[in-house]
Coordinates of C-alpha atoms in Angstrom, one line a residue:
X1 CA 17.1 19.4 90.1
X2 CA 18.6 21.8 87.7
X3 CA 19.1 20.6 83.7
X4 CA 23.0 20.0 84.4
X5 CA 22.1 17.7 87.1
X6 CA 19.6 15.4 84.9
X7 CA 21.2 12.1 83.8
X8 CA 21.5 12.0 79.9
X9 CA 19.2 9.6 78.7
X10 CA 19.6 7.1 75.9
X11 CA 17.9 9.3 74.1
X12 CA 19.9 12.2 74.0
X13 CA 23.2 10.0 73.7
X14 CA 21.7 8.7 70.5
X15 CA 20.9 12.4 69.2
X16 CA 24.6 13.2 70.4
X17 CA 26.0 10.4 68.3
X18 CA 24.0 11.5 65.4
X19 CA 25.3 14.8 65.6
X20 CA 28.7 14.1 66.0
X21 CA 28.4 11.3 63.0
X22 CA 26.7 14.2 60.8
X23 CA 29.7 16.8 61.7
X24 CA 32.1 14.1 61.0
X25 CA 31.2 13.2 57.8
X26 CA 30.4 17.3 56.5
X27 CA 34.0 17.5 57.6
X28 CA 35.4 14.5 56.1
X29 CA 33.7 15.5 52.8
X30 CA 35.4 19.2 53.0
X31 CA 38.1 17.5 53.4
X32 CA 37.9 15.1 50.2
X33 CA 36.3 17.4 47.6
X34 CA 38.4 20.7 48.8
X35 CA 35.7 22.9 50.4
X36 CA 34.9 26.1 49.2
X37 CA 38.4 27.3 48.2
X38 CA 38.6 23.9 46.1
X39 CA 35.2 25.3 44.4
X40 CA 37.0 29.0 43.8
X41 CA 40.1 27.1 42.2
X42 CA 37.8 25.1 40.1
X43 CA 36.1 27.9 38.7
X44 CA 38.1 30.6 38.6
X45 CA 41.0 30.2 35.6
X46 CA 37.4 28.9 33.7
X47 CA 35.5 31.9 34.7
X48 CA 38.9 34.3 33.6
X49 CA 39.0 32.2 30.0
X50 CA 35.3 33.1 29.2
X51 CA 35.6 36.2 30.5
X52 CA 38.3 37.6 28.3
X53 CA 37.5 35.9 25.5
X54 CA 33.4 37.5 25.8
X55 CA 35.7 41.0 25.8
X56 CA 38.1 40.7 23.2
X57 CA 37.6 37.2 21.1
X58 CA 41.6 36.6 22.2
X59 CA 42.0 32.8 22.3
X60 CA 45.7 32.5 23.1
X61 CA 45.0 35.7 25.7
X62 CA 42.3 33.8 27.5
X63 CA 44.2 30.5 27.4
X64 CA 47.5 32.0 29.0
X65 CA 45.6 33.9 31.3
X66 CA 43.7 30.8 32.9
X67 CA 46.7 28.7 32.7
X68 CA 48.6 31.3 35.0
X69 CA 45.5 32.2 37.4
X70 CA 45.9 28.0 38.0
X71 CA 49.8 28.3 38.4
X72 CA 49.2 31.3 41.1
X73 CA 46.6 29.3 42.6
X74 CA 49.1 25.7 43.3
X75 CA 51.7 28.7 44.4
X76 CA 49.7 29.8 46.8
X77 CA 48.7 26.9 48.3
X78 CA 52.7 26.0 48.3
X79 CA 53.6 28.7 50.4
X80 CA 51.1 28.2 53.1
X81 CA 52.2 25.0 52.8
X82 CA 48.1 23.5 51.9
X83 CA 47.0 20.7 50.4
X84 CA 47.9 21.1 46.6
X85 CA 46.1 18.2 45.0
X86 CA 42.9 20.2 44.0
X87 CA 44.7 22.9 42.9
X88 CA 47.3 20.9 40.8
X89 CA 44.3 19.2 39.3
X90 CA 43.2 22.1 38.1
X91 CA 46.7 23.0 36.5
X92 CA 46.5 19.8 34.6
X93 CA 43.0 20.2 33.6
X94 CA 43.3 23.8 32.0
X95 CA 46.4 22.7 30.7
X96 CA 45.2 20.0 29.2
X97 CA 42.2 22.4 27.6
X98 CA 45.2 25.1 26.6
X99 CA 46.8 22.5 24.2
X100 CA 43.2 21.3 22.6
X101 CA 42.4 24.9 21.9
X102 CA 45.7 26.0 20.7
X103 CA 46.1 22.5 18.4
X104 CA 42.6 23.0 17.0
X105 CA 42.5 27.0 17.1
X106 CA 39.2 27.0 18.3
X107 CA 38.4 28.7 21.7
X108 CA 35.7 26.2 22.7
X109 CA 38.2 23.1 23.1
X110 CA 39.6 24.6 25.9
X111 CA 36.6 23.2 27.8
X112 CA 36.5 19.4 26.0
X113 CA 38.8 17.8 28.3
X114 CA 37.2 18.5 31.1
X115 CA 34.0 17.4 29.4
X116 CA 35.5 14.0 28.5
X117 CA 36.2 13.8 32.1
X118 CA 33.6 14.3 33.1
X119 CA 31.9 11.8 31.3
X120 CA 34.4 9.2 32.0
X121 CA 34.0 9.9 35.7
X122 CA 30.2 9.0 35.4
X123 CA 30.9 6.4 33.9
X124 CA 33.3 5.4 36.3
X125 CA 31.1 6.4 39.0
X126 CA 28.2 3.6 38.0
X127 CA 30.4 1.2 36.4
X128 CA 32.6 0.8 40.0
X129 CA 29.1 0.2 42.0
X130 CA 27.6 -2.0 39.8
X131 CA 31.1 -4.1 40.5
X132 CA 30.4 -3.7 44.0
X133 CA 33.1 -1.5 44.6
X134 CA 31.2 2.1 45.0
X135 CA 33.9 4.7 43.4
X136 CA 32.8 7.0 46.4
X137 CA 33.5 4.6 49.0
X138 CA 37.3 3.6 47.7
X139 CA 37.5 7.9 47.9
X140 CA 36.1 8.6 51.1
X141 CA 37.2 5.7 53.4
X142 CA 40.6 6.2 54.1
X143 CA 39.6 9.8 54.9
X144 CA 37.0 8.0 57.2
X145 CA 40.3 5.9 57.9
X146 CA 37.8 3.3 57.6
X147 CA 39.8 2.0 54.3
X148 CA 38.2 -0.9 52.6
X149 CA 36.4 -2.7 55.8
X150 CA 33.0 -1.0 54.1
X151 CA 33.2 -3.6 51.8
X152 CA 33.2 -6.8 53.5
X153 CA 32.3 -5.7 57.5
X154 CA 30.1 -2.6 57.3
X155 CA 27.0 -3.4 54.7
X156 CA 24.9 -0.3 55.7
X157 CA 27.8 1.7 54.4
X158 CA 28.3 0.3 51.8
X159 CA 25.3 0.6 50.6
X160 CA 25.1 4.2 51.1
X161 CA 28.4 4.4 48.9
X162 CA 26.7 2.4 46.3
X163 CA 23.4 5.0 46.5
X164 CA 26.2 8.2 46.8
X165 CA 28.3 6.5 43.6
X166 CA 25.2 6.8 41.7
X167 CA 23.9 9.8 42.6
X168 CA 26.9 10.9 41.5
X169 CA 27.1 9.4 38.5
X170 CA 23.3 10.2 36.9
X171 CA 24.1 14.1 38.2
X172 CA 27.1 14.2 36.2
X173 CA 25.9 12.2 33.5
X174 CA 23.2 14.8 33.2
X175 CA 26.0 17.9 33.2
X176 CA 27.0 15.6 30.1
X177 CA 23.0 15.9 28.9
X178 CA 23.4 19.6 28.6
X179 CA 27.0 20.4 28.1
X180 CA 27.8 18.0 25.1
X181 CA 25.0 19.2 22.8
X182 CA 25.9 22.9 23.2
X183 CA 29.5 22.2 22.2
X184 CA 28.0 21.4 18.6
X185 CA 25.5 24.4 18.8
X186 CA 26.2 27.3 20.9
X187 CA 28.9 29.7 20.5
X188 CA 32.1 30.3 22.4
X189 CA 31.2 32.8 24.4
X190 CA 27.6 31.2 25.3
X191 CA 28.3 27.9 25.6
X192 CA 31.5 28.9 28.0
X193 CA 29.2 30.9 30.7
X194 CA 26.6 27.9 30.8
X195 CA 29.5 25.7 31.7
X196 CA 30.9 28.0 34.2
X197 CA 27.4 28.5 35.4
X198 CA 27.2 24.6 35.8
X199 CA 30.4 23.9 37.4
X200 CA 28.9 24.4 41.3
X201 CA 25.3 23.9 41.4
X202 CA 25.5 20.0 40.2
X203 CA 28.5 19.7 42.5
X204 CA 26.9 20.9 45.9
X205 CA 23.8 18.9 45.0
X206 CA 26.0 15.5 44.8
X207 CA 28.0 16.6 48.0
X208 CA 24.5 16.8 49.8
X209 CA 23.2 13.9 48.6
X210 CA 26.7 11.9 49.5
X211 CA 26.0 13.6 53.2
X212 CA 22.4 12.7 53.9
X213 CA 23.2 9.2 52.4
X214 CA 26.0 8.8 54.9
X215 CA 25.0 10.7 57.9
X216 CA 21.8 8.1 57.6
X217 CA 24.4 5.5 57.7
X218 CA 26.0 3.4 60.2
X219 CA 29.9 4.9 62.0
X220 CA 32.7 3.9 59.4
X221 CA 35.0 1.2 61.5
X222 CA 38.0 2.7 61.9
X223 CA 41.0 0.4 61.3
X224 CA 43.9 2.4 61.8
X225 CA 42.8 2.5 65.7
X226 CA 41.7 -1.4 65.1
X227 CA 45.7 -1.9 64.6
X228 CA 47.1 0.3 66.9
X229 CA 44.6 -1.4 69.7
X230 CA 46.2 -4.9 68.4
X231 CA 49.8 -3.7 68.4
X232 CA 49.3 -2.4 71.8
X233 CA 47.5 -5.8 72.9
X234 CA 50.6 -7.6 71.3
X235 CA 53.6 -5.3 73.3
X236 CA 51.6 -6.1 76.3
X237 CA 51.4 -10.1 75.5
X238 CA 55.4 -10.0 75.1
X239 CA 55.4 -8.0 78.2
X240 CA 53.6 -10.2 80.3
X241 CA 55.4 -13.1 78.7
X242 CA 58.9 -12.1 79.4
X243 CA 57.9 -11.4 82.7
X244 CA 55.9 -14.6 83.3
X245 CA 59.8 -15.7 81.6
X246 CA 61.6 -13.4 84.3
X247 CA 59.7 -14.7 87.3
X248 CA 60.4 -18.6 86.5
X249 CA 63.8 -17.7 86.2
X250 CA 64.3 -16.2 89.3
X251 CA 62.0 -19.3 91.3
X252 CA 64.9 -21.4 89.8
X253 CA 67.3 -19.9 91.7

């Protein structure tokens, strides 16, 4: 008996399932969090700012230069017709950081909004799971197209949103650990390359952690397929009725 004529065992089924979950969920997280081009368009217009301004000290130059590297960056993605809502984010966030530093004339506001952010969103992250409402599960489960059924039907995943949400939150609250005392001590020009430096490596590691959590999890329950299986169960009802209907009609006559 050759190895394509062996029946699959339980065992292997199970490993296939894991599998598949695992593949599912590093795809759905691509998905949410924008993959590797959403990690160049995060970094990039903060990488030109510091950049220029380490060369020439030109705070309007570097802010108009990373506000336009975002612009060509949502452009982009218009015309091949992509997903635009990492790349807008970005437009508001150096915008946002273009305003602070042109207000207050100093170069190293250009990064504070996205450190208040920041913050807030690891804030948001622990505060939303100690509710009972894990901030990474109300992200991820319509792209699970799971939805809200996590909450109230599907206890092992929720509670590997709860331990995602605050792995989340304690990594970014620890960006905050570093980043917030070098605004008051470091330079420009330093402090901006340690906060490039620290945009991706904190970022992967909570991505990780949000897989192995969830690939260790049970499947999400996906309720979009849940309604179309009860709209197609409730067409065939009214079918069957009318024709039960049909059928005493015609014994009638």
């Amino acid at each position: 008996m050759t190895s394509l004529d062996k029946p699959t065992s339980d065992t292997d089924r199970t490993d296939q399932q894991a599998t598949d979950a695992k593949a599912v969920t590093e795809a759905a997280l691509f998905e949410a969090f924008g993959g590797a081009r959403g990690m160049v368009e995060t970094v990039l217009p903060g990488l030109l700012f510091v950049t220029i301004f380490t060369v020439n000290k030109d705070l309007h130059l570097s802010a108009i230069a990373a506000l336009v590297v975002s612009l060509v960056l949502v452009a982009v993605r218009l015309i091949r017709r992509d997903t635009v809502k990492h790349a807008f984010s970005g437009v508001f966030g150096v915008a946002f950081g273009v305003v602070f530093a042109m207000m207050t004339g100093n170069a190293k506001d250009f990064y504070l909004p996205g450190m208040l952010y920041t913050f807030g969103l690891a804030l948001a992250y622990l505060i939303t799971t100690l509710a009972g409402v894990p901030l990474i599960g109300l992200i991820l489960g319509p792209v699970f197209k799971e939805n809200l059924s996590w909450r109230t039907r599907n206890p092992g995943r929720k509670k590997a949103y709860a331990k995602a949400s605050y792995a989340w939150g304690l990594i970014l609250l620890g960006k905050c650990a570093i980043l917030f005392p070098l605004y008051w001590w470091a330079d420009t020009t330093q402090f901006g390359w340690v906060l490039v430096a620290l945009k991706i490596p904190p970022f992967l590691l909570a991505v990780y952690l949000t897989w192995v959590f969830l690939a260790k999890a049970p499947p999400p329950i996906d309720v979009f397929a849940e309604m179309e299986a009860e709209e197609q169960a409730e067409k065939e009802r009214k079918a069957t009725a009318a024709a039960a209907a049909a059928a005493a009609r015609n014994q009638e006559f």
